[in-house]
Amino acid sequence: MKTLFARYLASTLILLFLSHIIFAIGFISLTFDYSVEQIREMLSDDAEKIADMSAALIENDSDPRIMQMFLTGLQAIVSYSDETVIVCNADGLILYFADEAGLTYGYKSTHLPQYLFDKLYDDGDFYSVGTLGLFYDTQHYTCGKYIFSDADESVIGSVFVSAPTDSVM
């Protein structure tokens, strides 16, 4: 027959073990949610900056100084944060595609899927986890923003900034 001490010890250790498991699950969940929110804020901030730079570039595309500033700013954002940037015109045609490998102009004359622009139009911002209409081979966190004209605030394009989902792990 077990002693009273052994029974109390076993029940105390089981409760202690279960409470640690519950605490660990809660901590992992909160940490993951915090990490995803931080990536979302970073992508949103970068998309806003790139949209501003893109507006200046699209409206003054013949000025080589603006093109150089755009390329320098885009390269700094992409190389620092392991992000991918897609700049589209108002029709959804990809004008610029930038990742750690560099910048591509007129990326394969590709249009992004219309549902991305519909969601951007409906919500004003676009947040997604996925392949961006099969544009990527792997899952990415993506934030989309409109590019507004400085002159009349009309929509002249859109920017999509993405980071791989494994960047959270």
CSV table of C-alpha atoms in Angstrom, one decimal:
chain,number,residue,atom,x,y,z
A,1,MET,CA,0.0,0.0,0.0
A,2,LYS,CA,1.3,3.5,-0.9
A,3,THR,CA,1.9,6.0,1.8
A,4,LEU,CA,-0.1,9.1,2.1
A,5,PHE,CA,3.1,11.1,1.2
A,6,ALA,CA,3.6,9.3,-2.1
A,7,ARG,CA,0.0,9.9,-3.1
A,8,TYR,CA,0.2,13.6,-2.4
A,9,LEU,CA,3.5,13.8,-4.1
A,10,ALA,CA,2.2,12.1,-7.2
A,11,SER,CA,-0.9,14.2,-7.4
A,12,THR,CA,1.1,17.4,-6.8
A,13,LEU,CA,3.6,16.5,-9.5
A,14,ILE,CA,0.9,15.7,-12.0
A,15,LEU,CA,-0.9,19.0,-11.3
A,16,LEU,CA,2.5,20.9,-11.6
A,17,PHE,CA,3.2,19.1,-14.9
A,18,LEU,CA,-0.2,19.9,-16.4
A,19,SER,CA,0.0,23.5,-15.3
A,20,HIS,CA,3.3,23.8,-17.0
A,21,ILE,CA,1.9,22.3,-20.2
A,22,ILE,CA,-1.0,24.7,-20.2
A,23,PHE,CA,1.3,27.7,-19.6
A,24,ALA,CA,3.6,26.6,-22.4
A,25,ILE,CA,0.8,26.3,-24.9
A,26,GLY,CA,-0.5,29.7,-24.0
A,27,PHE,CA,2.9,31.2,-24.2
A,28,ILE,CA,3.6,29.7,-27.6
A,29,SER,CA,0.3,30.9,-28.9
A,30,LEU,CA,0.7,34.4,-27.7
A,31,THR,CA,4.3,34.6,-29.0
A,32,PHE,CA,3.2,33.4,-32.4
A,33,ASP,CA,0.3,35.9,-32.6
A,34,TYR,CA,2.6,38.7,-31.6
A,35,SER,CA,5.2,37.7,-34.2
A,36,VAL,CA,2.6,37.6,-37.0
A,37,GLU,CA,1.2,41.0,-35.9
A,38,GLN,CA,4.7,42.4,-36.0
A,39,ILE,CA,5.3,41.1,-39.5
A,40,ARG,CA,2.0,42.5,-40.6
A,41,GLU,CA,2.9,46.0,-39.2
A,42,MET,CA,6.3,45.8,-40.9
A,43,LEU,CA,4.8,44.9,-44.2
A,44,SER,CA,2.2,47.6,-43.9
A,45,ASP,CA,4.8,50.3,-43.1
A,46,ASP,CA,7.1,49.1,-46.0
A,47,ALA,CA,4.1,49.0,-48.4
A,48,GLU,CA,3.2,52.6,-47.4
A,49,LYS,CA,6.8,53.8,-48.0
A,50,ILE,CA,7.1,52.0,-51.3
A,51,ALA,CA,3.7,53.3,-52.4
A,52,ASP,CA,4.9,56.9,-51.8
A,53,MET,CA,8.1,56.3,-53.7
A,54,SER,CA,6.2,54.6,-56.5
A,55,ALA,CA,3.8,57.5,-56.9
A,56,ALA,CA,6.7,59.8,-57.5
A,57,LEU,CA,8.2,57.4,-60.0
A,58,ILE,CA,5.1,56.7,-61.9
A,59,GLU,CA,4.2,60.4,-62.2
A,60,ASN,CA,7.8,61.4,-63.1
A,61,ASP,CA,9.0,58.4,-65.0
A,62,SER,CA,11.3,60.4,-67.3
A,63,ASP,CA,13.4,61.8,-64.4
A,64,PRO,CA,16.5,59.6,-63.9
A,65,ARG,CA,17.1,61.1,-60.4
A,66,ILE,CA,13.7,59.9,-59.2
A,67,MET,CA,14.3,56.5,-60.7
A,68,GLN,CA,17.6,56.2,-58.9
A,69,MET,CA,16.0,57.2,-55.6
A,70,PHE,CA,13.3,54.7,-56.1
A,71,LEU,CA,15.8,51.9,-56.9
A,72,THR,CA,17.9,52.8,-53.9
A,73,GLY,CA,15.0,52.9,-51.5
A,74,LEU,CA,13.5,49.7,-52.9
A,75,GLN,CA,16.8,47.9,-52.7
A,76,ALA,CA,17.3,49.0,-49.1
A,77,ILE,CA,13.9,47.8,-48.0
A,78,VAL,CA,14.1,44.5,-49.8
A,79,SER,CA,17.7,43.6,-48.8
A,80,TYR,CA,17.2,44.6,-45.1
A,81,SER,CA,14.0,42.7,-44.4
A,82,ASP,CA,14.0,39.6,-46.8
A,83,GLU,CA,10.8,40.9,-48.5
A,84,THR,CA,9.5,40.7,-52.0
A,85,VAL,CA,7.9,43.8,-53.6
A,86,ILE,CA,5.5,43.9,-56.5
A,87,VAL,CA,4.5,47.3,-58.0
A,88,CYS,CA,1.6,47.3,-60.4
A,89,ASN,CA,-0.1,49.9,-62.5
A,90,ALA,CA,-3.8,50.7,-62.1
A,91,ASP,CA,-4.7,47.8,-64.5
A,92,GLY,CA,-2.8,45.2,-62.4
A,93,LEU,CA,0.1,44.8,-64.7
A,94,ILE,CA,3.3,44.2,-62.8
A,95,LEU,CA,5.7,47.1,-63.4
A,96,TYR,CA,8.5,46.2,-61.0
A,97,PHE,CA,9.3,43.1,-59.1
A,98,ALA,CA,12.0,43.2,-56.5
A,99,ASP,CA,13.5,40.5,-54.2
A,100,GLU,CA,16.9,39.8,-52.7
A,101,ALA,CA,18.1,38.8,-56.2
A,102,GLY,CA,17.4,42.3,-57.6
A,103,LEU,CA,14.9,44.3,-59.5
A,104,THR,CA,13.0,43.2,-62.6
A,105,TYR,CA,11.1,45.6,-64.8
A,106,GLY,CA,7.9,44.5,-66.5
A,107,TYR,CA,8.0,41.1,-64.8
A,108,LYS,CA,7.0,38.7,-67.6
A,109,SER,CA,4.2,41.1,-68.6
A,110,THR,CA,2.2,39.5,-65.8
A,111,HIS,CA,-1.1,40.6,-64.3
A,112,LEU,CA,-1.9,39.7,-60.7
A,113,PRO,CA,-5.4,38.1,-60.2
A,114,GLN,CA,-8.3,40.5,-60.2
A,115,TYR,CA,-9.6,39.3,-56.8
A,116,LEU,CA,-6.6,40.8,-55.1
A,117,PHE,CA,-7.5,44.2,-56.4
A,118,ASP,CA,-11.2,43.7,-55.6
A,119,LYS,CA,-10.2,42.9,-52.0
A,120,LEU,CA,-7.9,45.9,-51.9
A,121,TYR,CA,-10.7,48.1,-53.3
A,122,ASP,CA,-13.3,46.8,-50.8
A,123,ASP,CA,-11.1,47.0,-47.7
A,124,GLY,CA,-8.6,49.8,-48.6
A,125,ASP,CA,-5.8,47.5,-47.4
A,126,PHE,CA,-5.0,43.9,-48.3
A,127,TYR,CA,-3.6,41.3,-45.9
A,128,SER,CA,-3.2,37.7,-46.8
A,129,VAL,CA,-1.4,34.5,-46.1
A,130,GLY,CA,-1.0,32.4,-49.2
A,131,THR,CA,0.6,32.2,-52.6
A,132,LEU,CA,-0.8,35.5,-53.9
A,133,GLY,CA,-2.8,33.8,-56.6
A,134,LEU,CA,-0.1,31.2,-57.3
A,135,PHE,CA,2.5,34.0,-57.9
A,136,TYR,CA,4.7,32.4,-55.2
A,137,ASP,CA,5.6,28.7,-54.9
A,138,THR,CA,5.4,28.9,-51.1
A,139,GLN,CA,3.2,30.6,-48.5
A,140,HIS,CA,3.8,34.3,-47.9
A,141,TYR,CA,2.4,37.0,-45.6
A,142,THR,CA,1.3,39.8,-48.0
A,143,CYS,CA,0.2,43.4,-47.5
A,144,GLY,CA,-1.2,45.4,-50.4
A,145,LYS,CA,-1.7,49.2,-50.6
A,146,TYR,CA,-2.9,51.6,-53.3
A,147,ILE,CA,-0.6,54.1,-54.9
A,148,PHE,CA,-2.3,57.4,-55.1
A,149,SER,CA,-1.4,60.3,-57.4
A,150,ASP,CA,0.1,63.3,-55.6
A,151,ALA,CA,-1.7,65.6,-58.0
A,152,ASP,CA,-5.4,64.5,-57.6
A,153,GLU,CA,-5.4,61.6,-55.2
A,154,SER,CA,-6.6,59.1,-57.9
A,155,VAL,CA,-5.4,55.5,-57.8
A,156,ILE,CA,-2.5,55.0,-60.2
A,157,GLY,CA,-1.3,51.6,-59.0
A,158,SER,CA,-0.8,49.3,-56.2
A,159,VAL,CA,2.0,47.8,-54.1
A,160,PHE,CA,2.2,44.3,-52.7
A,161,VAL,CA,4.9,43.5,-50.1
A,162,SER,CA,5.4,39.9,-49.0
A,163,ALA,CA,7.6,38.0,-46.6
A,164,PRO,CA,7.8,34.2,-46.4
A,165,THR,CA,5.8,32.5,-43.7
A,166,ASP,CA,8.9,30.7,-42.4
A,167,SER,CA,10.3,34.1,-41.3
A,168,VAL,CA,8.1,33.8,-38.2
A,169,MET,CA,9.4,30.4,-37.1
